[in-house]
């Protein structure tokens, strides 16, 4: 997903999405999203927007409920993969939603933290919902992947590279995200922040290439291998167990909001 820079945030690093790489190293993302689908509780006949649908694997689950679903994602590659599953998927950035009172619900799993500025996203979701419609989702919350962002920042700054300028994410806390949604016109019956340390399928290098490409590519070719080795050494004491199995220090922010 290419990330849009705005006046209010530093310029972002560019992240690309390869559906095969994503399925191999990030298959746990839609698996954990099944719990968020429980909160959405889609019903037959409803019209639902899946915001940041990725390769459509969770979108398919919503379709299974009998709802009619549109998926949007900023990555043309992921949208092509979603279409391959038969999903009505479209290349649209979350900051540029152009729907008017079309949906009973908007759902989003592990995608909103890539979409900035968040107030434009919230305004577009509000417009897209019918009155009474719900916005249900989960994103990275305050403290998310802090061990990793700390190591990236230190390693890049040692090389004279400004890590903040490459950071594409938005990880709000409960109060901040509640205020943001209320500012867009939502009522917010549920907002919950919780740690979810997560075993990952490969090593930390696979995870970094899947999600932090913009940071790795900021280091010139000749120094990148040493940078990655240095990150592994810095992160292993916190994130790897004695048998070399890696976890990531995810923190989730899960919410249910309503357009009255
Ligand atoms: C996540 O919280 O899902 C996430 C955030 C940044 C990079 C990768 C994953």
Short mmCIF file of C-alpha atoms and ligand atoms in Angstrom, two decimals:
data_model
loop_
_atom_site.label_atom_id
_atom_site.label_comp_id
_atom_site.label_asym_id
_atom_site.label_seq_id
_atom_site.Cartn_x
_atom_site.Cartn_y
_atom_site.Cartn_z
CA UNK A 1 0.00 0.00 0.00
CA UNK A 2 1.52 3.32 -0.95
CA UNK A 3 1.20 5.78 1.89
CA UNK A 4 0.06 9.34 1.41
CA UNK A 5 2.09 12.11 3.00
CA UNK A 6 0.26 15.07 4.49
CA UNK A 7 1.19 18.43 5.97
CA UNK A 8 0.51 17.11 9.47
CA UNK A 9 2.74 14.03 9.33
CA UNK A 10 6.29 13.38 8.19
CA UNK A 11 6.77 12.08 4.66
CA UNK A 12 6.25 8.34 4.69
CA UNK A 13 8.39 5.46 3.46
CA UNK A 14 6.89 3.46 0.63
CA UNK A 15 5.56 0.01 1.39
CA UNK A 16 4.63 -2.37 -1.42
CA UNK A 17 2.40 -5.42 -1.04
CA UNK A 18 3.12 -8.68 -2.75
CA UNK A 19 0.15 -11.06 -2.28
CA UNK A 20 2.34 -14.22 -2.26
CA UNK A 21 4.74 -12.73 0.27
CA UNK A 22 1.80 -11.53 2.37
CA UNK A 23 0.07 -14.92 2.34
CA UNK A 24 3.34 -16.66 3.32
CA UNK A 25 4.49 -14.36 6.12
CA UNK A 26 1.32 -12.55 7.25
CA UNK A 27 -1.37 -15.21 7.06
CA UNK A 28 -1.93 -14.73 10.81
CA UNK A 29 -3.33 -11.22 10.16
CA UNK A 30 -6.67 -12.38 8.66
CA UNK A 31 -6.72 -15.32 11.12
CA UNK A 32 -6.74 -12.90 14.06
CA UNK A 33 -9.26 -10.76 12.16
CA UNK A 34 -11.89 -13.47 12.60
CA UNK A 35 -12.45 -12.20 16.17
CA UNK A 36 -13.11 -8.71 14.80
CA UNK A 37 -15.61 -10.21 12.36
CA UNK A 38 -17.43 -11.52 15.44
CA UNK A 39 -17.83 -7.94 16.62
CA UNK A 40 -19.05 -6.87 13.17
CA UNK A 41 -21.67 -9.68 13.21
CA UNK A 42 -22.57 -9.31 9.51
CA UNK A 43 -26.10 -10.31 8.49
CA UNK A 44 -27.54 -11.62 5.25
CA UNK A 45 -28.77 -8.80 3.04
CA UNK A 46 -26.55 -6.12 4.59
CA UNK A 47 -24.23 -4.05 2.41
CA UNK A 48 -20.74 -3.87 3.90
CA UNK A 49 -17.54 -2.05 2.96
CA UNK A 50 -14.25 -3.82 3.82
CA UNK A 51 -11.76 -0.96 4.18
CA UNK A 52 -8.20 -2.15 3.49
CA UNK A 53 -9.41 -5.54 2.26
CA UNK A 54 -5.93 -6.75 1.26
CA UNK A 55 -6.06 -10.02 -0.64
CA UNK A 56 -9.72 -10.53 0.29
CA UNK A 57 -9.33 -13.54 2.56
CA UNK A 58 -11.39 -11.96 5.38
CA UNK A 59 -13.72 -10.29 2.86
CA UNK A 60 -14.67 -13.77 1.67
CA UNK A 61 -15.71 -14.62 5.23
CA UNK A 62 -18.02 -11.59 5.32
CA UNK A 63 -19.53 -12.64 1.99
CA UNK A 64 -20.16 -16.10 3.50
CA UNK A 65 -22.57 -14.42 5.95
CA UNK A 66 -24.85 -13.51 3.03
CA UNK A 67 -23.94 -9.81 3.08
CA UNK A 68 -23.11 -7.97 -0.12
CA UNK A 69 -19.53 -6.71 0.21
CA UNK A 70 -17.31 -4.16 -1.53
CA UNK A 71 -13.60 -4.30 -0.70
CA UNK A 72 -11.26 -1.36 -1.15
CA UNK A 73 -7.50 -1.27 -0.82
CA UNK A 74 -4.75 1.11 -1.96
CA UNK A 75 -2.65 -1.77 -3.33
CA UNK A 76 -3.47 -2.75 -6.92
CA UNK A 77 -1.66 -6.07 -6.37
CA UNK A 78 -3.77 -6.96 -3.32
CA UNK A 79 -6.97 -5.87 -5.10
CA UNK A 80 -6.08 -8.15 -8.04
CA UNK A 81 -5.65 -11.03 -5.57
CA UNK A 82 -9.02 -10.21 -3.94
CA UNK A 83 -10.71 -10.11 -7.35
CA UNK A 84 -9.17 -13.52 -8.01
CA UNK A 85 -11.25 -14.80 -5.08
CA UNK A 86 -14.39 -13.32 -6.65
CA UNK A 87 -14.53 -10.26 -4.36
CA UNK A 88 -15.89 -6.95 -5.74
CA UNK A 89 -12.62 -5.20 -4.92
CA UNK A 90 -11.51 -1.74 -6.02
CA UNK A 91 -8.29 0.25 -5.79
CA UNK A 92 -9.22 3.16 -3.51
CA UNK A 93 -7.20 4.89 -0.78
CA UNK A 94 -8.92 5.08 2.60
CA UNK A 95 -8.32 8.83 2.62
CA UNK A 96 -10.32 9.23 -0.62
CA UNK A 97 -13.52 7.28 0.00
CA UNK A 98 -16.28 8.60 -2.23
CA UNK A 99 -19.39 6.68 -1.14
CA UNK A 100 -22.57 8.39 0.09
CA UNK A 101 -24.84 6.59 2.61
CA UNK A 102 -24.38 3.27 0.81
CA UNK A 103 -23.35 0.87 3.57
CA UNK A 104 -24.92 -0.70 6.65
CA UNK A 105 -21.44 -1.26 8.05
CA UNK A 106 -17.79 -0.46 7.37
CA UNK A 107 -15.28 -3.07 8.56
CA UNK A 108 -11.51 -2.75 8.80
CA UNK A 109 -8.87 -5.16 10.11
CA UNK A 110 -5.19 -4.27 10.55
CA UNK A 111 -5.29 -1.57 7.90
CA UNK A 112 -6.33 1.78 9.37
CA UNK A 113 -2.91 2.42 10.92
CA UNK A 114 -1.52 2.70 7.36
CA UNK A 115 -4.04 5.40 6.35
CA UNK A 116 -3.15 9.00 7.13
CA UNK A 117 -4.37 11.54 7.87
CA UNK A 118 -6.88 9.57 9.94
CA UNK A 119 -9.47 12.35 10.15
CA UNK A 120 -9.95 12.18 6.37
CA UNK A 121 -10.50 8.43 6.65
CA UNK A 122 -13.05 8.82 9.46
CA UNK A 123 -14.93 11.52 7.54
CA UNK A 124 -15.10 9.29 4.44
CA UNK A 125 -16.34 6.32 6.48
CA UNK A 126 -19.05 8.48 8.10
CA UNK A 127 -20.25 9.65 4.66
CA UNK A 128 -20.19 6.08 3.33
CA UNK A 129 -22.51 4.79 6.09
CA UNK A 130 -26.28 4.95 6.12
CA UNK A 131 -27.63 6.70 9.24
CA UNK A 132 -27.49 4.13 12.03
CA UNK A 133 -24.68 2.28 10.26
CA UNK A 134 -21.72 0.89 12.19
CA UNK A 135 -17.94 1.20 11.84
CA UNK A 136 -16.24 -1.83 13.38
CA UNK A 137 -12.58 -2.62 13.28
CA UNK A 138 -9.16 -3.12 14.74
CA UNK A 139 -5.87 -1.36 14.15
CA UNK A 140 -2.47 -1.10 15.76
CA UNK A 141 -2.83 0.95 18.95
CA UNK A 142 -0.56 2.98 21.21
CA UNK A 143 2.61 1.01 21.96
CA UNK A 144 2.20 -1.27 18.93
CA UNK A 145 5.47 -2.90 17.74
CA UNK A 146 7.40 -0.51 19.99
CA UNK A 147 10.39 -2.85 20.36
CA UNK A 148 10.74 -3.00 16.59
CA UNK A 149 10.25 0.70 15.93
CA UNK A 150 12.82 1.43 18.68
CA UNK A 151 15.44 -0.81 17.04
CA UNK A 152 14.70 0.57 13.56
CA UNK A 153 15.00 4.13 14.83
CA UNK A 154 18.30 3.50 16.61
CA UNK A 155 19.81 1.61 13.67
CA UNK A 156 18.77 4.21 11.12
CA UNK A 157 19.83 7.15 13.24
CA UNK A 158 23.29 5.61 13.66
CA UNK A 159 23.43 5.81 9.85
CA UNK A 160 22.26 9.43 9.77
CA UNK A 161 18.77 8.52 8.47
CA UNK A 162 15.69 10.16 9.99
CA UNK A 163 13.44 7.22 10.92
CA UNK A 164 10.51 9.48 11.88
CA UNK A 165 10.38 10.77 8.32
CA UNK A 166 9.99 7.18 7.06
CA UNK A 167 7.32 6.13 9.53
CA UNK A 168 4.03 5.44 7.73
CA UNK A 169 1.90 4.45 10.74
CA UNK A 170 -0.63 5.91 13.10
CA UNK A 171 -1.03 4.01 16.41
CA UNK A 172 -3.55 5.94 18.53
CA UNK A 173 -4.60 5.33 22.12
CA UNK A 174 -8.16 4.95 23.37
CA UNK A 175 -8.77 8.64 24.09
CA UNK A 176 -7.20 9.88 20.88
CA UNK A 177 -9.10 7.52 18.59
CA UNK A 178 -12.38 8.00 20.44
CA UNK A 179 -12.01 11.78 20.07
CA UNK A 180 -11.15 11.39 16.40
CA UNK A 181 -14.26 9.31 15.69
CA UNK A 182 -16.47 11.59 17.76
CA UNK A 183 -15.07 14.56 15.86
CA UNK A 184 -16.20 12.88 12.63
CA UNK A 185 -19.73 12.51 14.04
CA UNK A 186 -19.67 8.98 15.47
CA UNK A 187 -20.97 7.69 18.77
CA UNK A 188 -18.41 5.25 20.20
CA UNK A 189 -19.90 2.48 22.36
CA UNK A 190 -16.71 0.40 22.39
CA UNK A 191 -13.00 1.18 22.32
CA UNK A 192 -10.51 -1.28 23.78
CA UNK A 193 -6.69 -1.35 23.78
CA UNK A 194 -4.91 -4.63 24.54
CA UNK A 195 -1.49 -6.23 24.01
CA UNK A 196 -1.42 -9.19 21.65
CA UNK A 197 2.12 -10.60 21.42
CA UNK A 198 2.01 -12.78 18.33
CA UNK A 199 4.16 -15.68 17.12
CA UNK A 200 5.19 -15.10 13.53
CA UNK A 201 5.77 -17.86 10.97
CA UNK A 202 9.38 -17.08 9.99
CA UNK A 203 12.25 -15.08 11.37
CA UNK A 204 12.14 -11.37 12.08
CA UNK A 205 13.81 -10.65 8.72
CA UNK A 206 10.80 -12.09 6.87
CA UNK A 207 8.48 -9.95 8.97
CA UNK A 208 10.60 -6.83 8.38
CA UNK A 209 10.57 -7.36 4.61
CA UNK A 210 6.81 -7.88 4.67
CA UNK A 211 5.94 -4.81 6.74
CA UNK A 212 8.93 -2.47 7.03
CA UNK A 213 10.25 -2.38 3.49
CA UNK A 214 10.40 1.42 3.45
CA UNK A 215 12.84 1.39 6.39
CA UNK A 216 15.06 -1.39 5.01
CA UNK A 217 15.25 0.22 1.57
CA UNK A 218 16.35 3.52 3.15
CA UNK A 219 19.73 1.89 3.83
CA UNK A 220 21.96 1.74 0.73
CA UNK A 221 22.38 -1.73 -0.84
CA UNK A 222 25.92 -2.26 0.44
CA UNK A 223 24.94 -1.75 4.08
CA UNK A 224 21.53 -3.37 4.19
CA UNK A 225 22.64 -6.89 5.16
CA UNK A 226 24.62 -5.54 8.13
CA UNK A 227 21.62 -3.39 9.12
CA UNK A 228 19.31 -6.41 9.15
CA UNK A 229 21.83 -8.51 11.12
CA UNK A 230 22.11 -5.66 13.63
CA UNK A 231 18.29 -5.51 13.96
CA UNK A 232 18.15 -9.28 14.58
CA UNK A 233 20.79 -8.98 17.31
CA UNK A 234 19.01 -6.05 18.94
CA UNK A 235 15.56 -7.66 18.83
CA UNK A 236 16.35 -11.29 19.68
CA UNK A 237 16.63 -10.81 23.47
CA UNK A 238 13.08 -9.35 23.58
CA UNK A 239 11.32 -11.13 20.73
CA UNK A 240 12.94 -14.54 20.16
CA UNK A 241 12.69 -17.51 22.49
CA UNK A 242 15.51 -19.93 23.27
CA UNK A 243 14.61 -22.06 20.22
CA UNK A 244 14.74 -19.17 17.75
CA UNK A 245 10.98 -18.76 17.55
CA UNK A 246 10.02 -15.12 17.04
CA UNK A 247 7.08 -13.06 18.31
CA UNK A 248 6.06 -9.49 17.59
CA UNK A 249 4.82 -7.10 20.29
CA UNK A 250 1.51 -6.17 18.72
CA UNK A 251 -0.97 -3.95 20.60
CA UNK A 252 -4.50 -3.80 19.20
CA UNK A 253 -7.13 -1.08 19.35
CA UNK A 254 -10.56 -2.60 18.73
CA UNK A 255 -13.67 -0.45 18.33
CA UNK A 256 -17.32 -0.25 17.44
CA UNK A 257 -18.69 3.17 16.41
CA UNK A 258 -22.10 4.23 15.13
CA UNK A 259 -23.26 6.93 12.74
CA UNK A 260 -26.47 8.12 14.45
C1 LIG B 1 -0.06 -4.10 12.67
O1 LIG B 1 -0.27 -3.61 13.77
O2 LIG B 1 -0.86 -4.87 12.14
C2 LIG B 1 1.19 -3.71 11.96
C3 LIG B 1 1.67 -2.45 12.12
C4 LIG B 1 2.84 -2.07 11.46
C5 LIG B 1 3.53 -2.98 10.70
C6 LIG B 1 3.03 -4.24 10.58
C7 LIG B 1 1.87 -4.62 11.19
#
